[in-house]
Coordinates of C-alpha atoms and ligand atoms in Angstrom, one line a residue:
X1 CA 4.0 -1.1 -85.5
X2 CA 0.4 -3.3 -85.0
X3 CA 1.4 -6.4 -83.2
X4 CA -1.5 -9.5 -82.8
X5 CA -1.1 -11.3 -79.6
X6 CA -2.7 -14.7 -79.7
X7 CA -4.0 -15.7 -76.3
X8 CA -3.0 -19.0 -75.2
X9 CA -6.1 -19.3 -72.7
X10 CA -8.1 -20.8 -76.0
X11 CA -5.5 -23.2 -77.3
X12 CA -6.3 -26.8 -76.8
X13 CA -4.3 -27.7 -73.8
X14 CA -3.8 -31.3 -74.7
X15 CA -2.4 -30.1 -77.9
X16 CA -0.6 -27.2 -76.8
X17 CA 2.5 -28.0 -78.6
X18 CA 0.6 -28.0 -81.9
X19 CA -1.3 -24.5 -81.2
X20 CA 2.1 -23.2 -80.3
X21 CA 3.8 -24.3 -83.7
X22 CA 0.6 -23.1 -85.6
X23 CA 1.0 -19.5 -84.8
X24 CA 4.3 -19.5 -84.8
X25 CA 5.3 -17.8 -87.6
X26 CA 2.1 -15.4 -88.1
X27 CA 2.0 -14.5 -84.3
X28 CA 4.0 -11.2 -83.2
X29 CA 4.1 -12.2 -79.4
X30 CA 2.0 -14.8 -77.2
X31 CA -0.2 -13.9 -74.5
X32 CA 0.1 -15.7 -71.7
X33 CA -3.2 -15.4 -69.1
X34 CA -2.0 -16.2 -65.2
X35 CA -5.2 -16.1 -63.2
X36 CA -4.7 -17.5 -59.4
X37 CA -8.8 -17.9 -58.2
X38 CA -8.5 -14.4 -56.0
X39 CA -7.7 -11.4 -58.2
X40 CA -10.6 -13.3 -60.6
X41 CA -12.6 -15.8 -60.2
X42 CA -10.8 -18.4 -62.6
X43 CA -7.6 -20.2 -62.4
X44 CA -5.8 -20.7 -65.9
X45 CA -2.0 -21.9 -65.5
X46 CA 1.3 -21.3 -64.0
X47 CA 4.8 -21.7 -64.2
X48 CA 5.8 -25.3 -66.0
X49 CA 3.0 -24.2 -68.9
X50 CA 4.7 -21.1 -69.7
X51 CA 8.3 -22.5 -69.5
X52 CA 7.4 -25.6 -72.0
X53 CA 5.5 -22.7 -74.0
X54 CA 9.1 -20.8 -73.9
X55 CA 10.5 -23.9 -74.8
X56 CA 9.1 -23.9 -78.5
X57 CA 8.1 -20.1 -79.1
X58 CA 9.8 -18.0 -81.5
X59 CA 8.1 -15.1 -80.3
X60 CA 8.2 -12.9 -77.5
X61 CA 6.3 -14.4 -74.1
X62 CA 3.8 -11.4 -73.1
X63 CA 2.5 -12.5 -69.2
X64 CA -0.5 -10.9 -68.1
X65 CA -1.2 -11.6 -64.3
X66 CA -4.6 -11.4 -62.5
X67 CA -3.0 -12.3 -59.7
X68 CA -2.9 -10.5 -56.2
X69 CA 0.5 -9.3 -55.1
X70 CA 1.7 -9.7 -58.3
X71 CA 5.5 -8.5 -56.9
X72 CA 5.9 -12.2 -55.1
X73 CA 5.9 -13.9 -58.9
X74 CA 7.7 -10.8 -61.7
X75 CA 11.1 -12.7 -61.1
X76 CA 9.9 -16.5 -61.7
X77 CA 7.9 -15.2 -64.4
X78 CA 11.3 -13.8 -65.7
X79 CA 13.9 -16.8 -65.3
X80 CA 10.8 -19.4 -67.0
X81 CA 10.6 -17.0 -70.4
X82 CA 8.5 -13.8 -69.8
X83 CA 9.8 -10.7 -72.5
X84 CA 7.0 -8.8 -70.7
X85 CA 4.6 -8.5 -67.8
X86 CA 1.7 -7.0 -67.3
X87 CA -0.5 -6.4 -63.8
X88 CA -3.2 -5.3 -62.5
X89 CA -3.1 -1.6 -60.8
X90 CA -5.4 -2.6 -58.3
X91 CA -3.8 -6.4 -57.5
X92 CA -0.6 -3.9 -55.6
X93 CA -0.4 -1.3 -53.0
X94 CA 3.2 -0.1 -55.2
X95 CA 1.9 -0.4 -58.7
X96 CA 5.2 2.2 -59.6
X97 CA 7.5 -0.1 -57.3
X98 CA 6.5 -3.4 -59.3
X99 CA 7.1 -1.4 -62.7
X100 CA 10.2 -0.7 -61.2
X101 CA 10.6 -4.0 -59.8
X102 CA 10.1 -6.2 -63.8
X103 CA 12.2 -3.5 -66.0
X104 CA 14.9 -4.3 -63.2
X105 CA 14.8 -8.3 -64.4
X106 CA 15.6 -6.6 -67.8
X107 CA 11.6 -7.9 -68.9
X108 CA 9.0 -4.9 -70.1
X109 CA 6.4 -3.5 -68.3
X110 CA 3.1 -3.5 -68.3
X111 CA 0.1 -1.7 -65.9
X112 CA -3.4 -3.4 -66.8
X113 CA -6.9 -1.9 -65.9
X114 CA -10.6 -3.3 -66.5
X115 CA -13.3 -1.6 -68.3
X116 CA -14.6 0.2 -64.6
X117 CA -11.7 1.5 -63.9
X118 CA -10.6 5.3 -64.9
X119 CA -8.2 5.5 -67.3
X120 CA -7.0 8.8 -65.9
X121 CA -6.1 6.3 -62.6
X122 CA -3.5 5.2 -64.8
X123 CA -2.0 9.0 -65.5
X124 CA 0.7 8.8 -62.9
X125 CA 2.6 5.7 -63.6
X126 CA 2.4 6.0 -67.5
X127 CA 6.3 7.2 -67.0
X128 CA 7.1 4.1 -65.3
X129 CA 5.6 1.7 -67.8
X130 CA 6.6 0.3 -71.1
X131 CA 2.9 -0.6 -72.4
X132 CA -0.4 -0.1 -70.9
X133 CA -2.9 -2.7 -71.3
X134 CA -6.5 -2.0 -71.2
X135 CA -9.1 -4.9 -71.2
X136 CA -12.0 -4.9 -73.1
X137 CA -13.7 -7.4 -71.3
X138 CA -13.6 -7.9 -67.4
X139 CA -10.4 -9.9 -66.7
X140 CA -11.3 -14.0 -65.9
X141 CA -12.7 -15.3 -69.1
X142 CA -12.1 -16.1 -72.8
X143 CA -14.7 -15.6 -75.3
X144 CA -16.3 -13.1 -73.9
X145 CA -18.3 -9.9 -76.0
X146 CA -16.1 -6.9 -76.5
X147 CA -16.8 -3.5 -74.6
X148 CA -17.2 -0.6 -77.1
X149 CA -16.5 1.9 -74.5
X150 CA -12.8 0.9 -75.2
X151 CA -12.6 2.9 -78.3
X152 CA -13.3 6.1 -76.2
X153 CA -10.6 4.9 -73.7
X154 CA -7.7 4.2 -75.8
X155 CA -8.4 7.3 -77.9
X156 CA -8.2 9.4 -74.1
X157 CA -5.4 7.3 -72.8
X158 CA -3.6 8.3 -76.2
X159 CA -4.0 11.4 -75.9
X160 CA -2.2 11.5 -72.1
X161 CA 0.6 9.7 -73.6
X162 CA 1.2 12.2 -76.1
X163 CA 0.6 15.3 -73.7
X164 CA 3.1 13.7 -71.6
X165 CA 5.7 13.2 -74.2
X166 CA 5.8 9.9 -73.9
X167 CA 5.8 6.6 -76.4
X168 CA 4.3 3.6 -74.8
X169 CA 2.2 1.2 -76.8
X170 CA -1.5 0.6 -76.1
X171 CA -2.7 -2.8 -75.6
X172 CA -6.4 -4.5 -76.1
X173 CA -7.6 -7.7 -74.5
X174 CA -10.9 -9.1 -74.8
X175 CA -13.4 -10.1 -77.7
X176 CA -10.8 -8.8 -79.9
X177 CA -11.2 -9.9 -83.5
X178 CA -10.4 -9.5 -87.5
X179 CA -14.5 -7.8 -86.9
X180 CA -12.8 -5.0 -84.7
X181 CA -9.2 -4.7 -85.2
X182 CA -9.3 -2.0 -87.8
X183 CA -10.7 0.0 -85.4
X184 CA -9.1 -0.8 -82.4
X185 CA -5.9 0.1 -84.6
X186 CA -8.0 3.6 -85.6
X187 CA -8.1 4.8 -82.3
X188 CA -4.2 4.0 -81.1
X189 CA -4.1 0.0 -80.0
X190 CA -1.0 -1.2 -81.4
X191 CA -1.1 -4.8 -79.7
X192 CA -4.1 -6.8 -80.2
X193 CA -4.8 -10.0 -78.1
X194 CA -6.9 -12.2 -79.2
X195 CA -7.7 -15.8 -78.0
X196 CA -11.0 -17.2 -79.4
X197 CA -10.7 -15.9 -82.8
X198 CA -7.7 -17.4 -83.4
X199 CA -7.6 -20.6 -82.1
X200 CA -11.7 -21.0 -82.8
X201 CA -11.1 -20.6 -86.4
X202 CA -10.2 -23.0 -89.2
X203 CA -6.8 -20.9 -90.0
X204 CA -5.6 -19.3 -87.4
X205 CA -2.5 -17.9 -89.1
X206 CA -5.3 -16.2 -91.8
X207 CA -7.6 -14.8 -88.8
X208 CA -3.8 -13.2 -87.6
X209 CA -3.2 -11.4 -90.9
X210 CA -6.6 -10.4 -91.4
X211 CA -6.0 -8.6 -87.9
X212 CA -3.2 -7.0 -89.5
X213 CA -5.7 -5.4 -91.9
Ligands
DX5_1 C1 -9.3 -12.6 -70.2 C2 -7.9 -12.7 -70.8 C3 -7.8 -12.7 -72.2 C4 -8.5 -13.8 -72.9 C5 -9.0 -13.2 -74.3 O1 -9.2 -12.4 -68.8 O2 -7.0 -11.7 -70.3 O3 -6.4 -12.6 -72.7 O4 -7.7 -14.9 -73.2 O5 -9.8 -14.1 -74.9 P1 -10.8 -13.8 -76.1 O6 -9.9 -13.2 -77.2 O7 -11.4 -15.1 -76.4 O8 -11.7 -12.7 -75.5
ZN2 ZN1 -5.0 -11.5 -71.1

């Protein structure tokens, strides 16, 4: 099942109750971006944003930290709405323990890894995980150009998941688009994120089906 992710991180933030409402419906899950000025050089937002997000979403809360020790947070992120959270294999010393640590709080989870980092790094906690997210751009920034090496990756990281028997979706964040999602979806990305090319467009809720393809 393709699910399209719109990234909060673009919305307009003194309308945030209007971008909320105007994906609503068409969105399958919101992307949340937590960014705390150490793991990358940018700080987004933090707990009262995604509890008055929780507030009004129909959709599943997806949380994606770029945060160092990301184990201190997994449980506020829980009790203020998260569904699922995603970090950063290199923000931990325990990435399996922190796995373990969010499917305890009965929330999915989810290992994330830039565009210089090995997928194969990834191999021995894909049993632990409930999605893997691999960025497309380097973690920090919206609007940013997508990295074509990511079709390669995915297609690799695929493969693993299969060899090991397992049945984890695949997601994509960064510079994601209706120009890309086809084949982003071709090579095995099941949860597209995108941020700027839905809340930068006229109709958002058209850019989200066009994702669909
Ligand atoms: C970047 C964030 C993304 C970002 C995507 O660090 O993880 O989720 O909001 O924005 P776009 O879709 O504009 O590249
Ligand atoms: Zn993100």
């Amino acid at each position: 099942m393709i699910q399209i992710a719109p990234s909060m991180l673009a919305a307009d933030f003194l309308h945030l109750e209007k971008d909320v409402k105007l994906v609503n419906e068409y969105a399958d899950i919101f992307h949340l971006d937590i960014m705390d000025g150490t793991f990358v050089p940018n700080i987004s937002y933090g707990f009262p944003v995604v509890e008055a997000i929780s507030s009004i979403a129909v959709k599943p809360l997806d949380v994606h930290l770029m945060i160092v020790n990301p184990e201190k947070y997994v449980e506020r992120f829980a009790k203020v709405g998260a569904s699922m959270i995603s970090f950063h294999l290199n923000a931990t010393e325990d990435p399996a323990a922190v796995l373990r640590d969010i499917r305890s709080l009965g929330v999915k989870a989810g290992l994330v890894i830039n565009p210089d980092i090995p997928v194969e790094s990834l191999y021995p906690y894909l049993k632990d995980a409930d999605f893997i997210l691999l960025m497309s751009v380097f973690a920090g920034f919206g609007g940013q150009k997508f990295i074509e090496d990511t079709y390669m990756r995915i297609r690799t990281l695929r493969e693993e998941i299969a060899r090991q028997g397992l049945d984890l979706p695949i997601e994509v964040d960064g510079g994601v688009g209706p120009a890309n999602a086809k084949a982003l979806i071709e090579a095995g990305a099941e949860i597209l994120v995108a941020g700027s090319a839905v809340f930068k467009a006229e109709d958002p809720g058209a850019v989200i089906a066009a994702m669909r393809g």
